[in-house]
Amino acid sequence: MNNFEFYAPTKIYFGKQEEEKIADILHQGGYKKILLHYGGQSAIKSGLLNKVCNLLTAKNIEYVRLGGVIANPVLSKVEEGIKLCKKEKVDMILAVGGGSVIDSAKAIAVGSKEEGNVWDHFAKKTPIEAALPVGCILTIAAAGSEMSNSSVITNEDGGYKRSIKADLIRCKFAILDPELTFTLPAYQTASGCVDIMLHTFERYFSNVDQLALKDAFAESLLRNVVKNALILKEDPTNYQARAEIMWSSTMSHNDITGTNVDGDWACHQLEHELSGKYGVAHGAGLAAVWGSWARHVYKENIQRFVRYANNVWNIYKENDEETALAGIKATEDFFTKIDMPITIGQLLGRELSAEEIAELAYKCSFEDTRTIGKFKKLALEDIRMIYKKAI
């Protein structure tokens, strides 16, 4: 078993109306001027943004606002936020939204503490040495960015979707009120549930000797998501189910399900090219490629897929191969039940051309300069085949 470090410093405020504490939290932290960062119109229409503004004003906490974050957040918005933070001498960023808003806030936090090009961090040219503090009020259970050390941004120039990781960008605090997710569209809820599962899969499917406790936690988390995602499809305002999904989202991406493994992350790399180019929902893109990836790699450690089939889906077949493949199919059947695509054709509503597949694979392999994945290392041709089989 590998040695590991575990660090999860984010303070969580979980439950109904916890967002009402935001001004006190900021005041206690000594923050004087806040960038309120948010997405489209949902935070405004729901009244949440106005509520936050009123709470800050009552405590004499200054703020400036920057909205307009889109799904798959973009570099141009990050650069706009950096300029605003420097101009207004902001000392803290509060993200009000889901993973896209939090990721954008983290990128702004890094860029606001330096003079260089923030994209150089995402291009792995420059180390991260400083960042403004970030906190969040979560409105979507999906990305787990509220407790992770990562941020993913898309550069519109070329459609490149890249990530950074650093403990400096972890949220100082996260407010998680499940009621704030009641009005999410069903597609967005389901996409979030897939994202939670994939964050767990990326760590679970590993060739490293695993901790039994970690495995049991991951399997329980996966069963919990399956159960409650089906409840929410029929009853979207079920508070208990929303709470279970929200906490699963946070736990899936704070490394507690990873501990002694770095994770595979091939499916995320494959999906980043899809959402970077076509703007699809991240979780839906993951659902579209996972089955193809799984069938391409399962023989590298078939026992891992057998254990998954046994302990998550209670599947036991006559031999290991049948069991492993049945577990993969059960996962795809679940995705279908919650109206998620299981092929790229379903995701986009059309098939990709050979040229498009070649472009996706070439970009995913960083122009044929790297492999992806650790469960099975995938070179350019492997990547192309996975995209092709996912059509």
Short mmCIF file of C-alpha atoms in Angstrom, two decimals:
data_model
loop_
_atom_site.label_atom_id
_atom_site.label_comp_id
_atom_site.label_asym_id
_atom_site.label_seq_id
_atom_site.Cartn_x
_atom_site.Cartn_y
_atom_site.Cartn_z
CA MET A 1 0.00 0.00 0.00
CA ASN A 2 1.24 3.49 -0.85
CA ASN A 3 1.97 6.09 1.80
CA PHE A 4 -0.35 9.11 1.63
CA GLU A 5 -1.12 12.56 2.96
CA PHE A 6 -4.65 13.76 3.60
CA TYR A 7 -5.52 17.44 3.95
CA ALA A 8 -9.08 18.79 4.03
CA PRO A 9 -9.09 22.20 5.74
CA THR A 10 -12.44 23.53 4.45
CA LYS A 11 -14.95 24.33 7.19
CA ILE A 12 -18.42 23.08 6.29
CA TYR A 13 -21.72 24.67 7.32
CA PHE A 14 -24.38 22.11 6.36
CA GLY A 15 -28.16 22.36 6.57
CA LYS A 16 -31.24 24.50 6.14
CA GLN A 17 -30.71 28.28 6.06
CA GLU A 18 -26.98 28.02 6.82
CA GLU A 19 -26.37 30.71 4.18
CA GLU A 20 -27.77 33.21 6.69
CA LYS A 21 -24.47 32.93 8.57
CA ILE A 22 -22.42 34.27 5.67
CA ALA A 23 -21.89 37.81 6.98
CA ASP A 24 -20.83 36.57 10.39
CA ILE A 25 -18.42 34.09 8.79
CA LEU A 26 -16.80 36.81 6.69
CA HIS A 27 -16.72 39.27 9.56
CA GLN A 28 -15.02 36.73 11.82
CA GLY A 29 -12.48 36.07 9.07
CA GLY A 30 -11.56 39.74 8.99
CA TYR A 31 -12.46 40.19 5.33
CA LYS A 32 -13.19 43.78 4.31
CA LYS A 33 -14.05 43.67 0.60
CA ILE A 34 -15.54 40.71 -1.23
CA LEU A 35 -15.90 39.72 -4.86
CA LEU A 36 -19.35 38.12 -5.18
CA HIS A 37 -18.95 35.69 -8.07
CA TYR A 38 -21.95 33.91 -9.55
CA GLY A 39 -23.38 32.39 -12.71
CA GLY A 40 -26.36 33.26 -14.84
CA GLN A 41 -29.79 34.28 -13.65
CA SER A 42 -30.67 31.48 -11.19
CA ALA A 43 -28.94 33.09 -8.19
CA ILE A 44 -30.80 36.32 -8.97
CA LYS A 45 -34.20 34.78 -9.72
CA SER A 46 -34.10 32.61 -6.61
CA GLY A 47 -33.44 35.65 -4.45
CA LEU A 48 -30.26 34.10 -3.03
CA LEU A 49 -27.91 36.75 -4.37
CA ASN A 50 -30.06 39.59 -3.08
CA LYS A 51 -30.24 37.85 0.30
CA VAL A 52 -26.45 37.56 0.47
CA CYS A 53 -25.99 41.20 -0.53
CA ASN A 54 -28.39 42.37 2.19
CA LEU A 55 -26.62 40.26 4.81
CA LEU A 56 -23.23 41.72 3.85
CA THR A 57 -24.56 45.28 3.84
CA ALA A 58 -26.01 44.80 7.32
CA LYS A 59 -22.51 43.91 8.58
CA ASN A 60 -20.84 46.77 6.68
CA ILE A 61 -18.91 44.35 4.49
CA GLU A 62 -18.12 45.89 1.10
CA TYR A 63 -18.58 43.86 -2.05
CA VAL A 64 -18.40 44.03 -5.83
CA ARG A 65 -20.30 41.69 -8.11
CA LEU A 66 -19.27 39.63 -11.11
CA GLY A 67 -21.80 37.31 -12.71
CA GLY A 68 -21.99 35.53 -16.02
CA VAL A 69 -20.10 32.31 -15.27
CA ILE A 70 -21.24 29.58 -17.65
CA ALA A 71 -21.09 25.80 -17.43
CA ASN A 72 -17.52 24.86 -18.34
CA PRO A 73 -16.18 28.23 -17.09
CA VAL A 74 -14.02 30.20 -19.48
CA LEU A 75 -10.70 32.01 -19.30
CA SER A 76 -12.09 35.37 -20.47
CA LYS A 77 -14.41 35.57 -17.43
CA VAL A 78 -11.49 34.65 -15.16
CA GLU A 79 -9.40 37.45 -16.67
CA GLU A 80 -12.29 39.87 -16.17
CA GLY A 81 -12.47 38.85 -12.52
CA ILE A 82 -8.72 39.27 -12.02
CA LYS A 83 -8.85 42.83 -13.34
CA LEU A 84 -11.81 43.63 -11.10
CA CYS A 85 -10.18 42.18 -7.98
CA LYS A 86 -6.98 44.16 -8.55
CA LYS A 87 -8.84 47.38 -9.30
CA GLU A 88 -11.13 47.08 -6.27
CA LYS A 89 -8.45 45.68 -3.92
CA VAL A 90 -10.61 42.68 -3.05
CA ASP A 91 -9.33 40.54 -0.17
CA MET A 92 -11.67 37.54 -0.52
CA ILE A 93 -13.79 35.85 -3.21
CA LEU A 94 -17.22 34.40 -2.42
CA ALA A 95 -18.56 31.99 -5.04
CA VAL A 96 -22.35 31.65 -5.08
CA GLY A 97 -23.20 28.74 -7.34
CA GLY A 98 -21.97 25.32 -8.39
CA GLY A 99 -18.65 23.86 -9.44
CA SER A 100 -18.27 26.13 -12.46
CA VAL A 101 -18.56 29.26 -10.34
CA ILE A 102 -16.24 27.88 -7.65
CA ASP A 103 -13.64 26.82 -10.22
CA SER A 104 -13.79 30.26 -11.82
CA ALA A 105 -13.39 31.88 -8.39
CA LYS A 106 -10.34 29.73 -7.64
CA ALA A 107 -8.70 30.71 -10.93
CA ILE A 108 -9.42 34.39 -10.25
CA ALA A 109 -7.95 33.96 -6.77
CA VAL A 110 -4.66 32.72 -8.26
CA GLY A 111 -4.46 35.36 -10.98
CA SER A 112 -5.24 38.19 -8.58
CA LYS A 113 -2.03 37.60 -6.62
CA GLU A 114 0.39 37.82 -9.53
CA GLU A 115 1.25 39.83 -12.64
CA GLY A 116 1.71 36.94 -15.07
CA ASN A 117 -0.74 35.14 -17.36
CA VAL A 118 -3.06 32.96 -15.27
CA TRP A 119 -3.35 30.43 -18.11
CA ASP A 120 0.34 29.58 -17.64
CA HIS A 121 -0.70 27.74 -14.45
CA PHE A 122 -3.23 25.66 -16.37
CA ALA A 123 -0.64 25.00 -19.08
CA LYS A 124 1.72 23.74 -16.34
CA LYS A 125 4.29 26.43 -17.14
CA THR A 126 4.16 28.28 -13.80
CA PRO A 127 3.76 26.99 -10.21
CA ILE A 128 1.04 28.39 -7.96
CA GLU A 129 2.62 30.35 -5.13
CA ALA A 130 -0.22 32.57 -3.85
CA ALA A 131 -3.98 32.99 -4.04
CA LEU A 132 -6.73 35.09 -2.51
CA PRO A 133 -8.92 33.18 -0.04
CA VAL A 134 -12.10 31.66 -1.50
CA GLY A 135 -15.36 30.61 0.13
CA CYS A 136 -18.62 29.39 -1.36
CA ILE A 137 -22.34 29.02 -1.01
CA LEU A 138 -23.10 25.85 -2.97
CA THR A 139 -26.20 25.63 -5.17
CA ILE A 140 -25.44 22.47 -7.19
CA ALA A 141 -24.33 19.05 -5.92
CA ALA A 142 -21.93 17.75 -8.55
CA ALA A 143 -18.34 18.90 -8.93
CA GLY A 144 -17.19 18.70 -5.31
CA SER A 145 -15.12 21.84 -5.90
CA GLU A 146 -16.29 23.15 -2.54
CA MET A 147 -13.76 20.89 -0.81
CA SER A 148 -11.30 19.97 -3.56
CA ASN A 149 -7.88 21.38 -4.38
CA SER A 150 -8.63 21.74 -8.10
CA SER A 151 -10.08 24.09 -10.69
CA VAL A 152 -10.92 23.44 -14.35
CA ILE A 153 -11.12 26.25 -16.91
CA THR A 154 -11.69 26.33 -20.69
CA ASN A 155 -9.56 28.56 -22.89
CA GLU A 156 -11.85 29.72 -25.69
CA ASP A 157 -8.82 30.10 -27.96
CA GLY A 158 -8.68 26.52 -29.20
CA GLY A 159 -11.28 25.11 -26.82
CA TYR A 160 -8.64 23.73 -24.45
CA LYS A 161 -10.03 22.60 -21.08
CA ARG A 162 -7.29 22.28 -18.46
CA SER A 163 -6.95 22.02 -14.68
CA ILE A 164 -4.82 23.19 -11.78
CA LYS A 165 -4.34 21.62 -8.36
CA ALA A 166 -3.03 23.32 -5.23
CA ASP A 167 -3.91 23.37 -1.56
CA LEU A 168 -3.78 27.17 -1.75
CA ILE A 169 -7.03 27.21 -3.74
CA ARG A 170 -9.08 25.07 -1.35
CA CYS A 171 -12.14 26.91 -0.06
CA LYS A 172 -11.75 28.32 3.44
CA PHE A 173 -15.39 27.49 4.08
CA ALA A 174 -18.36 26.07 2.22
CA ILE A 175 -22.05 26.59 3.00
CA LEU A 176 -24.17 23.62 1.95
CA ASP A 177 -27.93 24.06 2.17
CA PRO A 178 -29.68 21.20 0.31
CA GLU A 179 -32.82 23.35 -0.12
CA LEU A 180 -30.86 25.57 -2.51
CA THR A 181 -30.81 22.64 -4.97
CA PHE A 182 -34.59 22.03 -4.99
CA THR A 183 -35.22 23.98 -8.19
CA LEU A 184 -32.45 22.45 -10.28
CA PRO A 185 -33.66 21.01 -13.61
CA ALA A 186 -33.81 17.20 -13.63
CA TYR A 187 -31.06 16.98 -16.28
CA GLN A 188 -28.70 19.08 -14.17
CA THR A 189 -29.44 17.01 -11.07
CA ALA A 190 -28.77 13.77 -12.93
CA SER A 191 -25.62 15.14 -14.54
CA GLY A 192 -24.38 16.10 -11.08
CA CYS A 193 -25.03 12.58 -9.78
CA VAL A 194 -22.91 11.13 -12.58
CA ASP A 195 -20.11 13.56 -11.79
CA ILE A 196 -20.17 12.43 -8.15
CA MET A 197 -19.93 8.78 -9.20
CA LEU A 198 -17.09 9.47 -11.63
CA HIS A 199 -15.07 11.32 -9.00
CA THR A 200 -15.38 8.15 -6.95
CA PHE A 201 -14.64 5.84 -9.91
CA GLU A 202 -11.46 7.72 -10.80
CA ARG A 203 -10.03 6.83 -7.40
CA TYR A 204 -11.69 3.43 -6.99
CA PHE A 205 -10.47 1.84 -10.21
CA SER A 206 -6.80 1.55 -9.38
CA ASN A 207 -4.10 -1.10 -9.47
CA VAL A 208 -2.67 0.04 -6.13
CA ASP A 209 -3.39 -2.10 -3.07
CA GLN A 210 -6.35 -0.36 -1.50
CA LEU A 211 -7.34 0.34 2.08
CA ALA A 212 -10.36 -1.80 2.96
CA LEU A 213 -12.01 1.11 4.75
CA LYS A 214 -11.53 3.40 1.76
CA ASP A 215 -13.06 0.84 -0.59
CA ALA A 216 -16.03 0.26 1.68
CA PHE A 217 -16.61 4.02 1.95
CA ALA A 218 -16.45 4.45 -1.83
CA GLU A 219 -18.86 1.57 -2.45
CA SER A 220 -21.30 2.91 0.14
CA LEU A 221 -21.11 6.36 -1.44
CA LEU A 222 -21.85 4.93 -4.88
CA ARG A 223 -24.85 2.94 -3.62
CA ASN A 224 -26.08 6.07 -1.85
CA VAL A 225 -25.94 8.14 -5.05
CA VAL A 226 -27.78 5.47 -7.06
CA LYS A 227 -30.54 5.20 -4.45
CA ASN A 228 -31.10 8.91 -3.99
CA ALA A 229 -30.74 9.89 -7.64
CA LEU A 230 -33.70 7.62 -8.40
CA ILE A 231 -35.68 9.19 -5.55
CA LEU A 232 -34.98 12.70 -6.86
CA LYS A 233 -36.12 11.78 -10.34
CA GLU A 234 -39.60 11.23 -8.90
CA ASP A 235 -39.48 13.68 -5.98
CA PRO A 236 -37.08 16.59 -6.67
CA THR A 237 -37.86 18.41 -3.40
CA ASN A 238 -37.15 15.43 -1.15
CA TYR A 239 -34.90 17.10 1.44
CA GLN A 240 -33.29 13.92 2.72
CA ALA A 241 -32.37 12.76 -0.78
CA ARG A 242 -31.02 16.22 -1.68
CA ALA A 243 -28.94 16.21 1.51
CA GLU A 244 -27.56 12.73 0.78
CA ILE A 245 -26.55 13.75 -2.75
CA MET A 246 -25.02 17.04 -1.62
CA TRP A 247 -22.87 15.39 1.06
CA SER A 248 -21.90 12.62 -1.36
CA SER A 249 -20.73 15.29 -3.80
CA THR A 250 -18.48 16.85 -1.19
CA MET A 251 -17.10 13.53 0.05
CA SER A 252 -16.43 12.24 -3.46
CA HIS A 253 -13.90 14.94 -4.28
CA ASN A 254 -12.12 15.84 -1.03
CA ASP A 255 -9.83 12.78 -1.46
CA ILE A 256 -11.32 10.73 1.36
CA THR A 257 -12.22 8.10 -1.26
CA GLY A 258 -8.70 8.34 -2.69
CA THR A 259 -6.29 8.53 0.26
CA ASN A 260 -3.47 6.22 -0.88
CA VAL A 261 -4.03 6.50 -4.66
CA ASP A 262 -3.49 9.35 -7.12
CA GLY A 263 -6.48 8.27 -9.19
CA ASP A 264 -6.87 7.35 -12.83
CA TRP A 265 -8.64 10.45 -14.25
CA ALA A 266 -8.68 9.15 -17.84
CA CYS A 267 -12.45 9.59 -18.15
CA HIS A 268 -12.18 13.18 -17.00
CA GLN A 269 -9.46 13.85 -19.56
CA LEU A 270 -11.58 12.25 -22.28
CA GLU A 271 -14.61 14.31 -21.26
CA HIS A 272 -12.73 17.59 -20.98
CA GLU A 273 -12.16 17.52 -24.72
CA LEU A 274 -15.87 16.93 -25.36
CA SER A 275 -17.12 19.75 -23.15
CA GLY A 276 -14.27 22.03 -24.20
CA LYS A 277 -15.25 21.64 -27.86
CA TYR A 278 -19.01 21.10 -27.73
CA GLY A 279 -20.00 22.79 -24.43
CA VAL A 280 -21.88 19.75 -23.10
CA ALA A 281 -22.70 19.24 -19.42
CA HIS A 282 -19.69 17.69 -17.72
CA GLY A 283 -21.55 14.84 -15.99
CA ALA A 284 -23.43 13.95 -19.15
CA GLY A 285 -20.15 13.83 -21.06
CA LEU A 286 -18.67 11.52 -18.44
CA ALA A 287 -21.67 9.19 -18.72
CA ALA A 288 -21.19 9.08 -22.50
CA VAL A 289 -17.58 7.88 -22.37
CA TRP A 290 -17.41 5.80 -19.17
CA GLY A 291 -18.74 2.53 -20.58
CA SER A 292 -16.39 2.65 -23.56
CA TRP A 293 -13.44 3.37 -21.26
CA ALA A 294 -14.43 0.57 -18.87
CA ARG A 295 -14.69 -2.05 -21.61
CA HIS A 296 -11.33 -0.93 -23.00
CA VAL A 297 -9.47 -1.31 -19.69
CA TYR A 298 -11.26 -3.82 -17.44
CA LYS A 299 -8.92 -6.75 -18.17
CA GLU A 300 -6.00 -4.80 -16.69
CA ASN A 301 -7.42 -5.64 -13.25
CA ILE A 302 -10.59 -7.63 -13.69
CA GLN A 303 -10.89 -8.28 -9.96
CA ARG A 304 -11.43 -4.59 -9.39
CA PHE A 305 -14.44 -4.61 -11.71
CA VAL A 306 -15.67 -7.86 -10.14
CA ARG A 307 -15.54 -6.30 -6.68
CA TYR A 308 -17.41 -3.26 -8.00
CA ALA A 309 -20.14 -5.45 -9.53
CA ASN A 310 -20.43 -7.50 -6.32
CA ASN A 311 -20.45 -4.70 -3.76
CA VAL A 312 -22.27 -1.90 -5.60
CA TRP A 313 -24.73 -3.83 -7.77
CA ASN A 314 -24.92 -7.20 -5.95
CA ILE A 315 -24.05 -8.95 -9.22
CA TYR A 316 -22.53 -12.46 -9.17
CA LYS A 317 -22.15 -14.36 -12.45
CA GLU A 318 -20.60 -17.71 -13.38
CA ASN A 319 -17.15 -16.25 -14.02
CA ASP A 320 -15.17 -13.07 -13.47
CA GLU A 321 -15.52 -11.72 -17.00
CA GLU A 322 -19.29 -12.05 -17.04
CA THR A 323 -19.49 -10.41 -13.62
CA ALA A 324 -17.24 -7.50 -14.61
CA LEU A 325 -19.13 -6.82 -17.83
CA ALA A 326 -22.48 -7.09 -16.05
CA GLY A 327 -21.32 -4.44 -13.56
CA ILE A 328 -20.41 -2.11 -16.42
CA LYS A 329 -23.81 -2.68 -18.05
CA ALA A 330 -25.62 -2.11 -14.74
CA THR A 331 -23.92 1.28 -14.48
CA GLU A 332 -25.00 2.22 -18.00
CA ASP A 333 -28.54 1.02 -17.27
CA PHE A 334 -28.63 3.32 -14.25
CA PHE A 335 -27.40 6.25 -16.33
CA THR A 336 -30.21 5.54 -18.77
CA LYS A 337 -32.79 5.42 -15.95
CA ILE A 338 -31.87 8.96 -14.91
CA ASP A 339 -31.93 10.13 -18.55
CA MET A 340 -28.19 10.43 -19.03
CA PRO A 341 -26.52 9.50 -22.35
CA ILE A 342 -24.34 6.41 -22.56
CA THR A 343 -22.85 7.21 -25.97
CA ILE A 344 -21.45 10.32 -27.59
CA GLY A 345 -24.14 9.97 -30.25
CA GLN A 346 -26.83 10.30 -27.56
CA LEU A 347 -24.91 13.17 -25.94
CA LEU A 348 -24.62 15.29 -29.10
CA GLY A 349 -27.60 14.00 -31.04
CA ARG A 350 -25.35 12.96 -33.90
CA GLU A 351 -22.30 10.84 -34.65
CA LEU A 352 -18.81 12.29 -34.77
CA SER A 353 -16.82 12.22 -37.97
CA ALA A 354 -13.48 10.45 -38.18
CA GLU A 355 -11.85 13.87 -38.36
CA GLU A 356 -13.55 15.02 -35.17
CA ILE A 357 -12.51 11.86 -33.34
CA ALA A 358 -8.93 12.33 -34.49
CA GLU A 359 -8.94 15.94 -33.31
CA LEU A 360 -10.34 15.03 -29.88
CA ALA A 361 -7.77 12.28 -29.41
CA TYR A 362 -4.89 14.47 -30.57
CA LYS A 363 -5.82 17.25 -28.16
CA CYS A 364 -6.47 14.82 -25.30
CA SER A 365 -2.99 13.36 -25.76
CA PHE A 366 -1.54 16.88 -25.75
CA GLU A 367 -0.64 16.51 -29.41
CA ASP A 368 0.67 12.96 -28.94
CA THR A 369 3.08 13.96 -26.14
CA ARG A 370 1.47 12.18 -23.18
CA THR A 371 -0.52 9.18 -22.07
CA ILE A 372 -3.57 9.45 -19.81
CA GLY A 373 -4.81 7.16 -17.06
CA LYS A 374 -3.09 4.94 -14.53
CA PHE A 375 -5.40 1.91 -14.35
CA LYS A 376 -4.24 1.39 -17.93
CA LYS A 377 -1.99 3.93 -19.61
CA LEU A 378 -3.73 5.17 -22.73
CA ALA A 379 -1.76 6.50 -25.67
CA LEU A 380 -3.11 8.35 -28.71
CA GLU A 381 -4.48 5.24 -30.44
CA ASP A 382 -6.17 3.98 -27.25
CA ILE A 383 -7.82 7.35 -26.80
CA ARG A 384 -9.02 7.38 -30.39
CA MET A 385 -10.47 3.88 -30.01
CA ILE A 386 -12.36 4.80 -26.82
CA TYR A 387 -13.92 7.83 -28.53
CA LYS A 388 -14.78 5.69 -31.57
CA LYS A 389 -16.39 2.93 -29.49
CA ALA A 390 -18.33 5.54 -27.51
CA ILE A 391 -20.10 6.79 -30.65
#
